[in-house]
Short mmCIF file of C-alpha atoms in Angstrom, two decimals:
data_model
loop_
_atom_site.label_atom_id
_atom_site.label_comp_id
_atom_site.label_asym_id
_atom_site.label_seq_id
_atom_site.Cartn_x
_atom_site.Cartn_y
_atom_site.Cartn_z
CA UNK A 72 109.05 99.32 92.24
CA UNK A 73 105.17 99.41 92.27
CA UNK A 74 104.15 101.88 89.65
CA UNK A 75 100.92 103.31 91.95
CA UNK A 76 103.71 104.38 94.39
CA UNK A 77 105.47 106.39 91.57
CA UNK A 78 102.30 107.70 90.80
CA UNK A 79 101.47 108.37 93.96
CA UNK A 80 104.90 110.80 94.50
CA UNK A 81 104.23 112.55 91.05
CA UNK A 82 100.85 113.27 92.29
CA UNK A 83 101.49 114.56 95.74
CA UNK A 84 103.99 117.06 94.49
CA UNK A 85 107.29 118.46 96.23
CA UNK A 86 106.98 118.92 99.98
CA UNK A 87 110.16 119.28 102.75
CA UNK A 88 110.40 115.00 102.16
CA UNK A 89 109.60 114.65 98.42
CA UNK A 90 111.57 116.70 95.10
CA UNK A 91 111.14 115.71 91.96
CA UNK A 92 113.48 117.11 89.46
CA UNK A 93 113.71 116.80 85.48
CA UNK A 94 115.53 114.04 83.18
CA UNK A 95 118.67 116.00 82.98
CA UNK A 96 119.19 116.00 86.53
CA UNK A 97 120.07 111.98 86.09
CA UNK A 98 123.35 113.48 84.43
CA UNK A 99 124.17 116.42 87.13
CA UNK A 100 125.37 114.88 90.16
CA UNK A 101 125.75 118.21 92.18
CA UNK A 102 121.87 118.48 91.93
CA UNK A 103 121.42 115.46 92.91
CA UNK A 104 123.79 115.39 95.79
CA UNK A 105 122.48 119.08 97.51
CA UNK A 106 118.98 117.36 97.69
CA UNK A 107 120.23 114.24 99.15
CA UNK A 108 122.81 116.22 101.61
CA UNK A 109 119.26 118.34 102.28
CA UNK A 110 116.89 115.74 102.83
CA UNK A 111 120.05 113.90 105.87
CA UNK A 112 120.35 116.73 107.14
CA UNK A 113 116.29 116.79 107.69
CA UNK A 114 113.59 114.53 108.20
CA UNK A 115 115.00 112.13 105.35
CA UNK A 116 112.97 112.25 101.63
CA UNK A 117 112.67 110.61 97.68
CA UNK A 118 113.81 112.73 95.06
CA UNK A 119 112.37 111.37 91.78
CA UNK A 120 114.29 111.95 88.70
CA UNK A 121 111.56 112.43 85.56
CA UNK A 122 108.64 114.22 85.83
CA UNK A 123 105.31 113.68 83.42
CA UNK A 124 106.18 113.60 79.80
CA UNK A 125 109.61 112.91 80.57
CA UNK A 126 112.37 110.25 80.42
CA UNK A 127 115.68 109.22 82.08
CA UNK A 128 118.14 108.07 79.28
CA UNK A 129 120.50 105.37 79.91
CA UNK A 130 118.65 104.66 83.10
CA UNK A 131 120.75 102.16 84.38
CA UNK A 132 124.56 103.40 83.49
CA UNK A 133 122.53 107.09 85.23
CA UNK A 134 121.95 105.15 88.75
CA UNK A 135 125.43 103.66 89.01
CA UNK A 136 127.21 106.92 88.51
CA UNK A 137 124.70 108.46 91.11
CA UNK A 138 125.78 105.77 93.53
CA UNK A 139 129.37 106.48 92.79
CA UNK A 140 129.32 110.24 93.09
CA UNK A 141 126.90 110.12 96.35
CA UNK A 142 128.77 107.56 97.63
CA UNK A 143 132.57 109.71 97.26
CA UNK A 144 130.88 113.10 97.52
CA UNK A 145 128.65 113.20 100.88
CA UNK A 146 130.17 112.53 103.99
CA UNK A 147 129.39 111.64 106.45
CA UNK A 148 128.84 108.07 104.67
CA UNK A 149 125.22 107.86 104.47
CA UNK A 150 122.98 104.49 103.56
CA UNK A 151 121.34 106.07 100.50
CA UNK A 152 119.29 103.95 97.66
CA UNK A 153 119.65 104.67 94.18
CA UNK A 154 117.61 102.49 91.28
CA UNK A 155 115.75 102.62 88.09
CA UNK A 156 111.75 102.76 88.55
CA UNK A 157 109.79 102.00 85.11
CA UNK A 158 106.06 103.71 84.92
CA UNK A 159 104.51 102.13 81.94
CA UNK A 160 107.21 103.06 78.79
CA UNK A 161 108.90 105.96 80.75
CA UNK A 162 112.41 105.27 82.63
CA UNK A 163 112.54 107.28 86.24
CA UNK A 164 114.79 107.64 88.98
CA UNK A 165 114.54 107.04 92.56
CA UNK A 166 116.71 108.24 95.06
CA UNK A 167 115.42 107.19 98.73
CA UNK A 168 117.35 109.18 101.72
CA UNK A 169 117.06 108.26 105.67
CA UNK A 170 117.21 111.03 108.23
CA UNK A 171 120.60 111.26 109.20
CA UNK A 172 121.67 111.10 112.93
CA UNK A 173 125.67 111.65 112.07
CA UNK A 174 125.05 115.31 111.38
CA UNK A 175 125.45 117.55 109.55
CA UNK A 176 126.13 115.92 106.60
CA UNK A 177 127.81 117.51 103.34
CA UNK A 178 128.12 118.06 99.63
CA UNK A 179 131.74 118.48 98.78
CA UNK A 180 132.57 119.76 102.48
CA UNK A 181 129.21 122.25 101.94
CA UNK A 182 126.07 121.95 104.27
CA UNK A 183 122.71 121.78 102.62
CA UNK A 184 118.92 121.75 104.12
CA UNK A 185 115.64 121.41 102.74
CA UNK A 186 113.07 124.75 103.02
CA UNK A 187 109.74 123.71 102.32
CA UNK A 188 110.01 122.16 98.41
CA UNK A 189 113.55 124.28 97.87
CA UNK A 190 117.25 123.31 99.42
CA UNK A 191 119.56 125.87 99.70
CA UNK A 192 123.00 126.23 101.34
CA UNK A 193 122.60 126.26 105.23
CA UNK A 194 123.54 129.21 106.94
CA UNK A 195 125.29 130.18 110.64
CA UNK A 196 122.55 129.57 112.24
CA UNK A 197 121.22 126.59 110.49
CA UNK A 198 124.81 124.84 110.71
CA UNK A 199 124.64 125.94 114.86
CA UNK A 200 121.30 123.77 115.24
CA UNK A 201 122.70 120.80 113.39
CA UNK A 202 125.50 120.39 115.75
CA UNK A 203 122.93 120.96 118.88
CA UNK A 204 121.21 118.03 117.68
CA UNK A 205 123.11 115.81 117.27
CA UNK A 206 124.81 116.52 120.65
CA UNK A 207 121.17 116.27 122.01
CA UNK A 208 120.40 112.71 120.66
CA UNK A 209 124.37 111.60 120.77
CA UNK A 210 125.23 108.47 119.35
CA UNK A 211 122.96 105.64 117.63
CA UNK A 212 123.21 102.27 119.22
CA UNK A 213 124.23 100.87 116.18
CA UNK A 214 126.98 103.57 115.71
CA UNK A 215 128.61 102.80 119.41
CA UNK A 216 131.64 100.69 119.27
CA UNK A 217 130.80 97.08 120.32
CA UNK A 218 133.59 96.98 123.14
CA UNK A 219 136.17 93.92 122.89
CA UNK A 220 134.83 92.67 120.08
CA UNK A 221 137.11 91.38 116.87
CA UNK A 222 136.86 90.42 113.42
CA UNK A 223 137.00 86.62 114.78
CA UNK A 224 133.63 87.33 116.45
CA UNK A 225 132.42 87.97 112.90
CA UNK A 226 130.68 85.63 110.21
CA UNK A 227 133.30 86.58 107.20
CA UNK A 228 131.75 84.92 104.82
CA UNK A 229 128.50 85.71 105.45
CA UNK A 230 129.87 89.34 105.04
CA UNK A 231 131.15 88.43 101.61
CA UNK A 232 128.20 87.28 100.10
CA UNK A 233 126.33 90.49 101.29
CA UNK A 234 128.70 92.07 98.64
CA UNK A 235 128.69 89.31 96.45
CA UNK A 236 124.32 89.88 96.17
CA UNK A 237 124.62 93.88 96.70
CA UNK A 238 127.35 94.25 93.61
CA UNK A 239 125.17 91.28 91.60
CA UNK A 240 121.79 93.53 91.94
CA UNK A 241 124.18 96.81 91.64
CA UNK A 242 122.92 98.28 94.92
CA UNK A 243 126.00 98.75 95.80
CA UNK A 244 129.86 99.59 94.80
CA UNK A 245 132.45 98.51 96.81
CA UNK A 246 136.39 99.65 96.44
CA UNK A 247 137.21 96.76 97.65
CA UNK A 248 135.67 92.85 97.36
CA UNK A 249 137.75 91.03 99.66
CA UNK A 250 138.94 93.06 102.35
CA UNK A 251 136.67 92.63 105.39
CA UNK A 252 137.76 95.30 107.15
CA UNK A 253 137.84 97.64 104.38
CA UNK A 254 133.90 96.71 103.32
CA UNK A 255 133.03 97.05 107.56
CA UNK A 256 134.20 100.72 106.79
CA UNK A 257 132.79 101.41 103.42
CA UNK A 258 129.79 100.27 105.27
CA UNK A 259 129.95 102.57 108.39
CA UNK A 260 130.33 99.37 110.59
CA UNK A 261 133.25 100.14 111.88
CA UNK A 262 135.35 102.93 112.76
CA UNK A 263 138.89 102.66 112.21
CA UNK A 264 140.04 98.99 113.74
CA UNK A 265 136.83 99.62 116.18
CA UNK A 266 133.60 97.50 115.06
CA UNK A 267 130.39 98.90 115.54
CA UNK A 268 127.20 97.15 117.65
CA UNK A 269 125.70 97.51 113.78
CA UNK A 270 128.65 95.02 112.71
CA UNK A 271 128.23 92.76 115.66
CA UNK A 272 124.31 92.66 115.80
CA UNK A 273 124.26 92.04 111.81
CA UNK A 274 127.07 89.40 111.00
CA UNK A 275 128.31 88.25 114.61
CA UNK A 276 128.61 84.78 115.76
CA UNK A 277 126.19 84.26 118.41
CA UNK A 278 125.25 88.26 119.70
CA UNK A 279 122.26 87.81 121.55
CA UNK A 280 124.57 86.17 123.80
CA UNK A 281 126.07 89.72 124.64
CA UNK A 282 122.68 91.65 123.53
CA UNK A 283 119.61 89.41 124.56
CA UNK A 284 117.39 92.31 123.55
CA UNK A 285 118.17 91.29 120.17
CA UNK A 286 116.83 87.83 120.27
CA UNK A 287 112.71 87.33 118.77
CA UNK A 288 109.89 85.80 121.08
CA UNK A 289 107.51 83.41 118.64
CA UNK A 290 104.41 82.19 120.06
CA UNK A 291 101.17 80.44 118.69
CA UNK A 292 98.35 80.03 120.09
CA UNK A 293 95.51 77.19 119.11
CA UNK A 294 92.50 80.11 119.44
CA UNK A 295 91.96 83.61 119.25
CA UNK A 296 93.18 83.73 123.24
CA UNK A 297 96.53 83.05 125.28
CA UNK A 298 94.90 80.24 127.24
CA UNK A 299 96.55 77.56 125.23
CA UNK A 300 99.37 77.33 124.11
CA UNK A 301 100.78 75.83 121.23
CA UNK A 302 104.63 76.46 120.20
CA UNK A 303 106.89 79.51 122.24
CA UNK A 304 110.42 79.70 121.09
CA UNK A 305 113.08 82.48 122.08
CA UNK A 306 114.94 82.90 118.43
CA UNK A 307 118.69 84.01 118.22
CA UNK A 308 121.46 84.65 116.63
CA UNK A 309 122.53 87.67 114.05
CA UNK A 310 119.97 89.79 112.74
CA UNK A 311 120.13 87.76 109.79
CA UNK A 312 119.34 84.56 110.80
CA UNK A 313 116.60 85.68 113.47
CA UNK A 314 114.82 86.73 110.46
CA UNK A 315 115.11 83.32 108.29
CA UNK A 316 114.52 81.58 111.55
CA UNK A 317 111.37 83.84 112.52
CA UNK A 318 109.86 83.61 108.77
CA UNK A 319 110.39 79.53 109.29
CA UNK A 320 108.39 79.39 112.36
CA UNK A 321 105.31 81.69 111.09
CA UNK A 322 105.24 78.87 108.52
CA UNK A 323 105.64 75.71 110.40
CA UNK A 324 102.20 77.23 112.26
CA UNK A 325 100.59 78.82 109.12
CA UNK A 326 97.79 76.13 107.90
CA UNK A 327 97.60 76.36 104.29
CA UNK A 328 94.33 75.64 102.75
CA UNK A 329 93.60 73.51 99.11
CA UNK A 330 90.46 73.88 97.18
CA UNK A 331 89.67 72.02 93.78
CA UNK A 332 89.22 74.65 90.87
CA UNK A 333 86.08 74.92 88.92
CA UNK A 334 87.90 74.32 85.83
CA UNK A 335 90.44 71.58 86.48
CA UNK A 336 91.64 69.16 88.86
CA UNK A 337 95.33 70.40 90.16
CA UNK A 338 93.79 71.98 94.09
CA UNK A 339 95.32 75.91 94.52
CA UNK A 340 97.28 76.03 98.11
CA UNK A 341 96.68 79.54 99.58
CA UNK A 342 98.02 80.54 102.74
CA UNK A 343 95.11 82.13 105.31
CA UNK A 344 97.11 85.55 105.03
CA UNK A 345 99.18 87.13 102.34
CA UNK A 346 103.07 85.69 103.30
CA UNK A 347 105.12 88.76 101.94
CA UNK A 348 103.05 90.96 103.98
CA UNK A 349 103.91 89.44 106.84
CA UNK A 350 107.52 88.76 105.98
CA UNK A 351 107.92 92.67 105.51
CA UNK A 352 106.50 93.32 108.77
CA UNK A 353 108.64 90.71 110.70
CA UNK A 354 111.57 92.74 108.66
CA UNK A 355 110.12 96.07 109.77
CA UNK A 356 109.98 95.45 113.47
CA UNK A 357 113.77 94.14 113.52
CA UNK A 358 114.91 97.11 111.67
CA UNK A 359 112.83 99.97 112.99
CA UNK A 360 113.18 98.82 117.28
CA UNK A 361 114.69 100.50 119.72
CA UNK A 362 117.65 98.31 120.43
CA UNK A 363 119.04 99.86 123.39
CA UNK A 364 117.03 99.10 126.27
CA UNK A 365 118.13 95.57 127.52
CA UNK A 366 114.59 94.21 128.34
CA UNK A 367 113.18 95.27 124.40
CA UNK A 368 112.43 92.66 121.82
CA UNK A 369 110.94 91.87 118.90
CA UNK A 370 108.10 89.47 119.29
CA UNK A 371 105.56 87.46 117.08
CA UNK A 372 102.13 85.88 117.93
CA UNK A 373 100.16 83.73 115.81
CA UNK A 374 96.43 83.49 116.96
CA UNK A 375 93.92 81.51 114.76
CA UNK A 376 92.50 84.52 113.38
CA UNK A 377 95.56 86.81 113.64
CA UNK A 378 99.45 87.85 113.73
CA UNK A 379 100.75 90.13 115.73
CA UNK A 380 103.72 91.34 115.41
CA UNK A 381 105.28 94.16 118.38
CA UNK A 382 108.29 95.84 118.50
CA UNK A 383 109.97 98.36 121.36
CA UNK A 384 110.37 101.76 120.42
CA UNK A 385 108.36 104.24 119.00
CA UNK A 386 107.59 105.95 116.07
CA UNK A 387 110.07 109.05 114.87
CA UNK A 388 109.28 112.04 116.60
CA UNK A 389 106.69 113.81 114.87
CA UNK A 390 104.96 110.96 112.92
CA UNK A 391 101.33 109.50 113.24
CA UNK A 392 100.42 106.07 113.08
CA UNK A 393 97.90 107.00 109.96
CA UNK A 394 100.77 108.33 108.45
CA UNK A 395 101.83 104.89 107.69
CA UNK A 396 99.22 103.97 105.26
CA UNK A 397 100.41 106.89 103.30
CA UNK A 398 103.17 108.31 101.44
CA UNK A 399 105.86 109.09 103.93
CA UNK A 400 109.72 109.73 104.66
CA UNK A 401 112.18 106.89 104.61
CA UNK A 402 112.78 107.56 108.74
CA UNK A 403 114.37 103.94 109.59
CA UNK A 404 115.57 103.98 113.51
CA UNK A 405 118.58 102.11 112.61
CA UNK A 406 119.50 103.44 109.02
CA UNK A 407 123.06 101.53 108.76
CA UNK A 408 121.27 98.21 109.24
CA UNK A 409 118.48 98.78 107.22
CA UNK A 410 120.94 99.43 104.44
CA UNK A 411 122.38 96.56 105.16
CA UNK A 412 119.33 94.90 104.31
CA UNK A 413 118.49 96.87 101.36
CA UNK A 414 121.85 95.92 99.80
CA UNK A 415 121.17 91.76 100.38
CA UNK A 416 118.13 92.52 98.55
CA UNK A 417 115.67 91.76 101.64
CA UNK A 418 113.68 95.30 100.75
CA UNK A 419 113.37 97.14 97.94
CA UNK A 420 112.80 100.52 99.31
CA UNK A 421 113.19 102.11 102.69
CA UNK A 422 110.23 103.86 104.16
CA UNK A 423 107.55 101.65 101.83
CA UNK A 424 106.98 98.87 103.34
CA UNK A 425 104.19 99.84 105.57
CA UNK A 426 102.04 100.70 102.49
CA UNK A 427 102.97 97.32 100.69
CA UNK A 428 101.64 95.28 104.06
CA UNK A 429 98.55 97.08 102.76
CA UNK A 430 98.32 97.22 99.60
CA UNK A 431 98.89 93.14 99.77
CA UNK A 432 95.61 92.39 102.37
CA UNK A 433 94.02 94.91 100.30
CA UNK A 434 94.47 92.48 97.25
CA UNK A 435 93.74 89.43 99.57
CA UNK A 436 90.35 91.01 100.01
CA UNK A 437 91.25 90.99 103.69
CA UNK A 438 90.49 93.94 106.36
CA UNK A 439 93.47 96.34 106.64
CA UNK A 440 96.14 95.84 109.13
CA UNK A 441 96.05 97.92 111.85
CA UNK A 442 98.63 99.54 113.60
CA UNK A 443 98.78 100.22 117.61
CA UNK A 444 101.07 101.90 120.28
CA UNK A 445 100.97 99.61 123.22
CA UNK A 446 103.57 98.52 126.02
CA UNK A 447 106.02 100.93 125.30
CA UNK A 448 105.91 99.95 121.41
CA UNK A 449 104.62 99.44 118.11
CA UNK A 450 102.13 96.58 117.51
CA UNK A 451 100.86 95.66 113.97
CA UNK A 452 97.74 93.59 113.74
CA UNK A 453 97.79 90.99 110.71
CA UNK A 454 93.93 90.12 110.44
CA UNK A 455 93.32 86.49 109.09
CA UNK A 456 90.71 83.72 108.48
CA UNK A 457 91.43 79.84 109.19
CA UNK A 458 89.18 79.52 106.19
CA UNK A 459 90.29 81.49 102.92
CA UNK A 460 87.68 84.14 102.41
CA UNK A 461 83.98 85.63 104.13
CA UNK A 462 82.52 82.23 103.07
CA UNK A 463 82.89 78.88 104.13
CA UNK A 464 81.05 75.62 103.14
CA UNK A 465 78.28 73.85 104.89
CA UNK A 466 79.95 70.60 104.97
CA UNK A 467 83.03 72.09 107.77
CA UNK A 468 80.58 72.25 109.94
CA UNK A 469 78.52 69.42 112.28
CA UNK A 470 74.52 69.86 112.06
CA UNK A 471 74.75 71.14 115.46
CA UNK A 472 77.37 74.53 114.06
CA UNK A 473 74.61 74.87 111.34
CA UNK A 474 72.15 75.33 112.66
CA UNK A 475 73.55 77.77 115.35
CA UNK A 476 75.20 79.66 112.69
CA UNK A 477 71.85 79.88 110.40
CA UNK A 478 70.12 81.12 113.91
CA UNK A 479 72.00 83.51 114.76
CA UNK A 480 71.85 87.22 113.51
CA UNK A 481 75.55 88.89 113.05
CA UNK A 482 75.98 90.54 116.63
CA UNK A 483 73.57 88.44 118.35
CA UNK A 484 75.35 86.11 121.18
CA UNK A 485 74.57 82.96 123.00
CA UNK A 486 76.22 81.06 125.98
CA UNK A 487 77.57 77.67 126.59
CA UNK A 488 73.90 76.70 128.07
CA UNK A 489 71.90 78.62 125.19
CA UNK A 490 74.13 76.25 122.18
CA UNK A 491 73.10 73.14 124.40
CA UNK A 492 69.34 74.03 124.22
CA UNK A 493 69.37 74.80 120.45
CA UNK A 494 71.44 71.50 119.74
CA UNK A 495 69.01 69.59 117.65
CA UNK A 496 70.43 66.39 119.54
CA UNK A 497 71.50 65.91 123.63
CA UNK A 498 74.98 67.21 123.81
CA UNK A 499 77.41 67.42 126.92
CA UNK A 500 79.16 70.23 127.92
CA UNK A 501 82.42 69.18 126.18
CA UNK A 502 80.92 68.33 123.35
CA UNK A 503 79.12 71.88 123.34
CA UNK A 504 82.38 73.50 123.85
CA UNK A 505 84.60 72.00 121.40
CA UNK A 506 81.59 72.91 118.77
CA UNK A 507 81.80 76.96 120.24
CA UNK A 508 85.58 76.91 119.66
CA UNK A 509 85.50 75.13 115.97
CA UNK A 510 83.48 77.70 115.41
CA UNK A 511 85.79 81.06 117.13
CA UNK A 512 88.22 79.17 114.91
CA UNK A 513 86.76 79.52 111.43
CA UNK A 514 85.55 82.89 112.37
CA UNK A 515 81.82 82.25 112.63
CA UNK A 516 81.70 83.15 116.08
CA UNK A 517 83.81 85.30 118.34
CA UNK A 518 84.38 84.69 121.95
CA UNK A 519 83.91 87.44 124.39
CA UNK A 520 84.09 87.49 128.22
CA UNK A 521 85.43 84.95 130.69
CA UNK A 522 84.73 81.78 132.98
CA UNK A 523 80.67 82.22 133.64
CA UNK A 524 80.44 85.35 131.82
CA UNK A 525 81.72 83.81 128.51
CA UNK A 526 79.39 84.29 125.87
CA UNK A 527 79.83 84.04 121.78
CA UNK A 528 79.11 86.76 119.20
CA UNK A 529 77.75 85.73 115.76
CA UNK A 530 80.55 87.32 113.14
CA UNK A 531 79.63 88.74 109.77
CA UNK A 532 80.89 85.06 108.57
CA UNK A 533 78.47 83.25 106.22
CA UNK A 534 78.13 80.03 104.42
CA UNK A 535 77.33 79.27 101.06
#
């Protein structure tokens, strides 16, 4: 884990999502367990184990039996992530906990909830507007049974290695290794011999077949517009491999530039965008959409100066998109399969990968992604140049593009007519346009308007 985030939880302090308790609490399971039945039982939270000055002995042997007693001790069975997080020399905790939906969840058959920073035993009351709620919201769409469907509809073996990987990183313990069934319901994927739309959607053969909303629309576009198109591709299969599949298309279409060092002669490769970044958010918008309604998706665009990336469904109820550049509740739509990917190692932590998308263009010295509610949905803008940087060198461009591009003040605009008359040699139209849109493409210019009324805008954008 990234120590700023750790420092970032010690700083903000205990809240109704966040507790932090001392070292000895890595050893006292029941204090552990109250906050985590708290937090389900609420808006989901962290507790961190080791506050300033302090350290977790025996770190690791700590976080499996926290697994373990969590694991046996709350019930409902609830998708909870346990691991070591070094700051500097000092060993920590982290215990990450989703909202529940299967409430109300307990702590040795006892309800807990969270109070402002304290968790106490709920009461009559409390325990009364638990079960309301969850007879309000009723049953997850991953947690309804996926109707005449059998193990043979399953990929077994891609099952196994998920606990093959989750017991070899120790995210997970299972009672047993080879029973399918058995690990479905130490999973919460199925329910008795019943197998959940979670089991289906995650390791089925084939499920977009039966749930088409599952499948992943990739498009790219050669521009910064939808007029031409370049690649479309509906994606299927199992959540799995609609993610490899998704990641390989963003890059067969990402152009990856190569410069020669100052010092040196081996030429660095650098994508136009940060990949993980964009991996994460592909992962993000499969596990945080709204898989119920049967005309949602998941869908990807690749622009020459952008990704977008949209998903159905919005955010939890009572969360602001600003709150996603900050410090903020694990609150995953579908907890069960973001556990899921958790335990194959796909994320690290739930809830945190909205500030890592950040944090990553942030170290790409690229503008911020920015986050929009649109069309009934989330959609993430992934800003990118063609060329990597602000600056560019004199020799991509024609004589024509330079000197346009050393005429031009940033915000000033010209049209198709006005590039033709500053062309220091007799240019046709075509000629004049395919020069404009070399230049939308490596971010000099940016195009604005449409047919007659098209016009180009002189970008920030400089050369050496």
């Amino acid at each position: 884990m990234n120590d700023s985030i750790v420092r970032d939880m010690l700083r903000a302090g205990e809240s109704e999502t966040l507790a932090c308790g001392p070292a000895a609490w890595a050893a006292d399971a029941s204090q552990v367990g109250r906050t985590v039945c708290a937090f389900a039982n609420g808006q989901g939270g962290t507790l961190l184990i080791g506050q300033e000055g302090e350290d977790v002995q025996d770190a690791d042997r700590m976080v499996e039996e926290l697994r373990k007693q969590i694991q046996d001790r709350v019930s409902p069975m609830l998708g909870v992530a346990v691991r070591r997080a070094d700051v500097g020399k000092r060993n920590l905790i982290i215990v990450d906990v989703p909202a529940g939906h299967d409430l109300p969840y307990t702590w040795d058959k006892q309800i807990f909830v969270r109070a402002a920073t304290e968790t106490r035993a709920a009461d009559g009351l409390q325990t009364r507007e638990l079960l309301i709620k969850k007879s309000t919201f009723g049953p997850l769409w991953e947690r309804q049974v996926a109707v005449g469907i059998g193990l043979g509809d399953l990929d077994t073996k891609l099952i196994l290695r998920v606990v093959s990987e989750a017991e070899g990183g120790k995210r997970f313990l299972f009672g047993s290794r080879n029973d399918v069934w058995e690990i479905l319901r130490e999973l919460d994927l199925a329910e008795g011999n019943l197998l959940r739309n979670s089991a289906y959607a995650l390791f089925g053969k084939a499920p977009d077949k039966r749930f088409p909303q599952m499948r992943l629309r990739a498009v790219a576009y050669q521009g910064t517009e939808q007029d031409k198109l370049a690649d479309s591709r509906m994606i299927g299969g199992n959540l799995y491999e609609i993610l490899d599949k998704g990641l390989k298309f963003l890059e067969q279409h990402t152009p990856i530039s190569s410069e020669v060092p100052r010092e040196g002669l081996r030429r660095d490769q650098k994508a136009p965008y940060p990949m993980p970044a964009v991996r994460e958010a592909i992962l993000n918008a499969i596990i945080h959409r709204d898989y119920a309604p049967v005309d949602g998706s998941v869908s990807v665009a690749i622009y020459t100066d952008r990704v977008e990336v949209w998903n159905i469904g919005d955010l939890p109820e009572g969360m602001e998109i600003r709150e996603l550049k900050q410090l903020h509740a694990s609150r995953p739509r579908n907890p069960d399969i973001a556990h899921l990917f958790m335990l194959h190692g796909q994320i690290e932590r739930i809830g945190s990968g909205t500030r890592r998308i950040v944090r990553e263009f942030r170290a790409a010295g690229l503008p911020e992604p920015e986050w929009r509610r649109t069309s009934g949905g989330i959609m993430l803008l992934l800003p990118r140049e063609k060329k990597t940087g602000l600056i560019a060198s004199v020799e991509d461009l024609n004589a024509r593009q330079r000197a346009v591009v050393k005429g031009l003040k940033t915000g000033e605009s010209i049209k198709l007519a006005d590039y033709i008359g500053r062309s220091p040699e007799k240019i046709k139209d075509r000629q004049a346009r395919a020069d404009l849109k070399g230049l939308v493409e490596m971010g000099f210019m940016r195009r604005r308007g449409q047919a007659r009324q098209t016009e180009y805008v002189r970008t920030e954008k400089q050369l050496e």
